[in-house]
Every structure is written in structure tokens, then in C-alpha cells.
């Protein structure tokens, strides 16, 4: 699939690999890429993450987590720009939601700069459930936005695989959702373009404030 593009993809994230720690991961290689894995919890039938990063991209830190969901966090540098990439696979189980939400907020809170969250989250972007509301509230509180808008699972017509970032106003972001025969989920391809599209700042004239009156009004 990747060979059909006229460019070399920088990072590939694959969710629900179902790989165990005892499996020889070395059989999975892509020329020109470094491989990172986070295996599924032995108690779960699904799960697992695998990431391929183009060798030209400098990875400065790697963290992983395995419980009722899997996460790989990368701190990377591409040219002069630094990014934090947080990848998840979260099984669609209500009992892991609180742990996932706590882990997500902890990761976002303690990271600086340009942050990207990607993965099979199994929460519908357009859902009306409390889970969707809580999830999106956490993202919005850290100025993060889900930027893909097409269904990622045709059977349910839901957007449960997400591309999330906190720099929508700094870059143009193009998303493509592609049906493929490898999975019942569609493939998301996101392109971060270097064109700055930040809206122009307009300075407003401020009137002087009567602090004594304000203090009286607020007492």
C-alpha cells in the first residue's frame, strides 16, 4: 500500500497487532525504518501496537505502557521541529475507560510543544455518550482537536480512530481516509504541511479601568 504513494511516509502506526512478548518481532521489518513495539496484555485476546519510524527521523525518547490498553510515546525531531507522538490502542471495554483517560491526561499534561495523539481509541468522535464527552473535554482542556472527519470503520460508520493535535492553527493538516483489505478499519493518512495559517492577531484598544469601582462591585 505504501509503495503506491509518490512519497516516503515518515511514521507508520499499526494498532491491534495481537503480538505477544514471546513472538519474534524481528520478522516484521520495513526497509529504511526503525521498529518499535508494545505487546498486548497476556490476559487480553486483542491489543498491541507497532510503530515504524523513518531512520532519518531522530527519536530522542521512547516510553511504553501495557495494561488494559497499550501506549507508545515518542519524542522525535524532524528537521528543526520537535514533536511528541502518543500512540494508543484501546479495546472497546467500558471498564478500561477511566484508566485510559487518566493515562491520556497525564501524558498530555507532562509533555511540551507540538503533541500528536493517534490510534484506535474506540470512542466515536460524533458520539453522544458520556465517554465521548469526557474524552473530548480532556482534549479541549489542553487545546487539542480531533482533525479527521471521515468514518474509520465502515461497518458502524463511526470515527473511532483518531488523529489529534494541539497545533491546528500553526500548520495546514490534510487527512485522507482510505479503505483497505488488511483490516475492517480504514487507514488514516495525515500530512502536516509547513504553511503557517495562523490568523492575524488584531490589537484592540483597551479603556482605562477604575480599580476602586471594580473592587467595590466585586465585594
Short mmCIF file of C-alpha atoms in Angstrom, two decimals:
data_model
loop_
_atom_site.label_atom_id
_atom_site.label_comp_id
_atom_site.label_asym_id
_atom_site.label_seq_id
_atom_site.Cartn_x
_atom_site.Cartn_y
_atom_site.Cartn_z
CA UNK A 1 0.00 0.00 0.00
CA UNK A 2 2.73 2.46 0.96
CA UNK A 3 4.62 1.80 -2.27
CA UNK A 4 1.71 3.27 -4.23
CA UNK A 5 2.44 6.76 -2.88
CA UNK A 6 4.92 9.07 -4.58
CA UNK A 7 6.49 9.96 -1.21
CA UNK A 8 8.01 8.05 1.69
CA UNK A 9 5.80 8.04 4.77
CA UNK A 10 7.61 9.32 7.87
CA UNK A 11 5.83 7.26 10.54
CA UNK A 12 3.52 4.25 10.36
CA UNK A 13 1.37 3.29 13.37
CA UNK A 14 -0.34 -0.13 13.41
CA UNK A 15 -2.87 -0.97 16.12
CA UNK A 16 -4.23 -4.25 17.45
CA UNK A 17 -1.27 -6.31 16.32
CA UNK A 18 -2.16 -9.06 18.85
CA UNK A 19 1.56 -9.81 19.26
CA UNK A 20 2.85 -11.43 22.45
CA UNK A 21 6.25 -10.74 24.03
CA UNK A 22 7.36 -14.28 23.12
CA UNK A 23 6.76 -13.72 19.41
CA UNK A 24 9.83 -12.97 17.23
CA UNK A 25 9.05 -9.37 16.26
CA UNK A 26 12.21 -9.25 14.16
CA UNK A 27 10.34 -10.85 11.26
CA UNK A 28 8.43 -7.58 10.85
CA UNK A 29 10.74 -5.09 9.16
CA UNK A 30 10.44 -2.27 6.66
CA UNK A 31 13.49 -1.12 4.74
CA UNK A 32 14.58 2.32 5.87
CA UNK A 33 12.54 2.25 9.10
CA UNK A 34 13.19 1.54 12.77
CA UNK A 35 10.57 -0.60 14.53
CA UNK A 36 9.03 -0.08 17.98
CA UNK A 37 6.52 -2.44 19.60
CA UNK A 38 4.28 -2.64 22.64
CA UNK A 39 2.79 -6.09 23.13
CA UNK A 40 -0.70 -6.92 24.24
CA UNK A 41 -1.57 -7.81 27.80
CA UNK A 42 -1.42 -11.59 28.15
CA UNK A 43 -4.93 -11.60 29.64
CA UNK A 44 -6.48 -9.93 26.57
CA UNK A 45 -7.15 -11.51 23.20
CA UNK A 46 -6.57 -8.28 21.29
CA UNK A 47 -4.28 -5.31 21.66
CA UNK A 48 -0.74 -4.41 20.77
CA UNK A 49 0.97 -1.58 18.91
CA UNK A 50 3.73 -1.40 16.33
CA UNK A 51 5.36 1.76 15.00
CA UNK A 52 7.79 2.21 12.13
CA UNK A 53 9.80 5.44 12.11
CA UNK A 54 11.86 6.53 9.12
CA UNK A 55 15.53 6.23 10.01
CA UNK A 56 16.22 9.86 9.10
CA UNK A 57 13.96 10.96 11.96
CA UNK A 58 15.71 11.34 15.30
CA UNK A 59 13.90 9.67 18.20
CA UNK A 60 15.07 11.19 21.48
CA UNK A 61 12.90 9.30 23.97
CA UNK A 62 10.61 6.26 23.98
CA UNK A 63 8.10 5.22 26.64
CA UNK A 64 5.56 2.39 26.57
CA UNK A 65 2.69 1.18 28.70
CA UNK A 66 0.71 -2.08 28.71
CA UNK A 67 -2.36 -2.79 30.79
CA UNK A 68 -5.96 -2.94 29.58
CA UNK A 69 -4.74 -0.73 26.70
CA UNK A 70 -1.38 -0.10 25.04
CA UNK A 71 0.56 3.13 24.53
CA UNK A 72 3.86 4.11 22.92
CA UNK A 73 5.08 7.69 23.40
CA UNK A 74 7.88 9.05 21.21
CA UNK A 75 9.73 12.32 21.38
CA UNK A 76 11.02 12.98 17.89
CA UNK A 77 12.79 15.64 15.92
CA UNK A 78 12.25 16.19 12.21
CA UNK A 79 14.45 18.94 10.84
CA UNK A 80 14.15 21.91 13.18
CA UNK A 81 10.79 20.82 14.60
CA UNK A 82 10.19 18.69 17.67
CA UNK A 83 7.08 16.59 18.23
CA UNK A 84 5.63 14.29 20.86
CA UNK A 85 3.77 11.35 19.31
CA UNK A 86 1.45 9.45 21.65
CA UNK A 87 0.02 6.27 20.08
CA UNK A 88 -2.77 4.19 21.62
CA UNK A 89 -4.71 1.02 21.13
CA UNK A 90 -7.69 0.97 23.50
CA UNK A 91 -10.02 -2.06 23.40
CA UNK A 92 -13.74 -1.15 23.36
CA UNK A 93 -14.34 -2.01 27.02
CA UNK A 94 -16.08 0.35 29.45
CA UNK A 95 -14.03 -0.89 32.40
CA UNK A 96 -10.74 0.46 30.97
CA UNK A 97 -12.09 3.93 30.17
CA UNK A 98 -11.14 5.68 33.41
CA UNK A 99 -7.61 4.27 33.34
CA UNK A 100 -7.20 5.27 29.70
CA UNK A 101 -8.49 8.80 30.31
CA UNK A 102 -6.18 9.23 33.29
CA UNK A 103 -3.19 8.00 31.30
CA UNK A 104 -4.03 10.27 28.36
CA UNK A 105 -4.32 13.36 30.54
CA UNK A 106 -1.11 12.51 32.37
CA UNK A 107 0.78 12.16 29.07
CA UNK A 108 -0.56 15.42 27.65
CA UNK A 109 -0.06 17.37 30.87
CA UNK A 110 3.62 16.46 31.22
CA UNK A 111 4.62 16.99 27.59
CA UNK A 112 5.52 20.28 25.96
CA UNK A 113 5.37 21.64 22.44
CA UNK A 114 3.70 20.05 19.45
CA UNK A 115 1.74 17.00 20.62
CA UNK A 116 0.07 14.39 18.39
CA UNK A 117 -2.21 11.63 19.68
CA UNK A 118 -3.10 8.84 17.23
CA UNK A 119 -4.61 5.40 17.36
CA UNK A 120 -7.63 3.16 17.62
CA UNK A 121 -9.34 4.81 20.59
CA UNK A 122 -12.72 3.05 20.13
CA UNK A 123 -14.61 6.21 21.08
CA UNK A 124 -16.83 7.68 18.39
CA UNK A 125 -15.87 11.28 17.65
CA UNK A 126 -19.51 12.14 16.91
CA UNK A 127 -21.00 10.02 19.69
CA UNK A 128 -23.40 11.35 22.30
CA UNK A 129 -22.25 9.14 25.17
CA UNK A 130 -20.66 10.33 28.40
CA UNK A 131 -17.42 8.64 27.33
CA UNK A 132 -17.23 10.78 24.19
CA UNK A 133 -17.99 13.95 26.17
CA UNK A 134 -15.37 13.23 28.85
CA UNK A 135 -12.75 12.28 26.27
CA UNK A 136 -13.32 15.40 24.18
CA UNK A 137 -13.43 17.61 27.29
CA UNK A 138 -9.95 16.38 28.26
CA UNK A 139 -8.65 17.10 24.76
CA UNK A 140 -10.22 20.55 24.59
CA UNK A 141 -8.91 21.49 28.03
CA UNK A 142 -5.39 21.08 26.60
CA UNK A 143 -6.28 22.84 23.33
CA UNK A 144 -6.24 19.59 21.37
CA UNK A 145 -8.55 18.72 18.50
CA UNK A 146 -9.54 15.57 16.57
CA UNK A 147 -8.79 16.59 12.99
CA UNK A 148 -10.03 13.59 10.95
CA UNK A 149 -13.72 13.68 9.98
CA UNK A 150 -14.46 10.57 7.90
CA UNK A 151 -15.72 7.21 9.13
CA UNK A 152 -12.84 4.90 10.05
CA UNK A 153 -14.93 1.73 10.41
CA UNK A 154 -17.39 1.17 7.59
CA UNK A 155 -19.47 -1.41 9.46
CA UNK A 156 -20.51 1.10 12.11
CA UNK A 157 -19.96 4.35 10.19
CA UNK A 158 -18.15 5.73 13.23
CA UNK A 159 -14.94 7.72 13.66
CA UNK A 160 -13.17 5.63 16.30
CA UNK A 161 -9.57 6.00 15.03
CA UNK A 162 -8.28 9.49 15.72
CA UNK A 163 -5.62 11.95 14.66
CA UNK A 164 -5.41 14.57 17.41
CA UNK A 165 -3.05 17.54 17.75
CA UNK A 166 -2.58 20.85 19.54
CA UNK A 167 -1.21 22.91 16.64
CA UNK A 168 -4.10 23.14 14.20
CA UNK A 169 -3.59 26.90 13.85
CA UNK A 170 0.11 26.56 13.06
CA UNK A 171 0.00 24.11 10.15
CA UNK A 172 -2.29 23.03 7.40
CA UNK A 173 -3.25 19.41 8.09
CA UNK A 174 -4.56 17.17 5.33
CA UNK A 175 -6.27 13.88 6.23
CA UNK A 176 -7.11 11.03 3.88
CA UNK A 177 -9.22 8.04 4.93
CA UNK A 178 -8.58 5.02 2.72
CA UNK A 179 -10.39 1.67 2.62
CA UNK A 180 -8.01 -1.29 2.59
CA UNK A 181 -8.22 -5.07 2.63
CA UNK A 182 -5.92 -5.51 5.64
CA UNK A 183 -8.48 -4.60 8.28
CA UNK A 184 -12.11 -3.77 8.99
CA UNK A 185 -10.82 -0.30 9.90
CA UNK A 186 -9.92 2.27 7.29
CA UNK A 187 -6.41 3.68 7.04
CA UNK A 188 -5.81 7.30 8.04
CA UNK A 189 -3.03 9.22 6.32
CA UNK A 190 -2.24 12.64 7.77
CA UNK A 191 0.05 15.18 6.15
CA UNK A 192 1.46 18.07 8.17
CA UNK A 193 2.30 20.91 5.82
CA UNK A 194 4.65 23.70 6.80
CA UNK A 195 2.46 26.56 5.66
CA UNK A 196 1.65 28.85 8.55
CA UNK A 197 -2.07 29.62 8.56
CA UNK A 198 -2.33 31.32 11.94
CA UNK A 199 -4.92 34.07 11.77
CA UNK A 200 -3.60 37.59 12.07
CA UNK A 201 -3.67 39.00 15.58
CA UNK A 202 -5.75 42.14 15.93
CA UNK A 203 -4.85 44.51 18.78
CA UNK A 204 -7.88 46.01 20.46
CA UNK A 205 -7.91 49.38 22.19
CA UNK A 206 -8.34 48.96 25.94
CA UNK A 207 -10.09 51.51 28.11
CA UNK A 208 -8.65 52.54 31.47
CA UNK A 209 -10.05 50.59 34.43
CA UNK A 210 -11.43 52.16 37.60
CA UNK A 211 -9.93 49.61 40.02
CA UNK A 212 -11.60 51.17 43.08
CA UNK A 213 -15.04 50.83 41.49
CA UNK A 214 -14.25 47.32 40.26
CA UNK A 215 -13.24 46.27 43.77
CA UNK A 216 -16.50 47.69 45.17
CA UNK A 217 -18.58 45.94 42.51
CA UNK A 218 -16.94 42.58 43.23
CA UNK A 219 -17.20 42.82 47.02
#
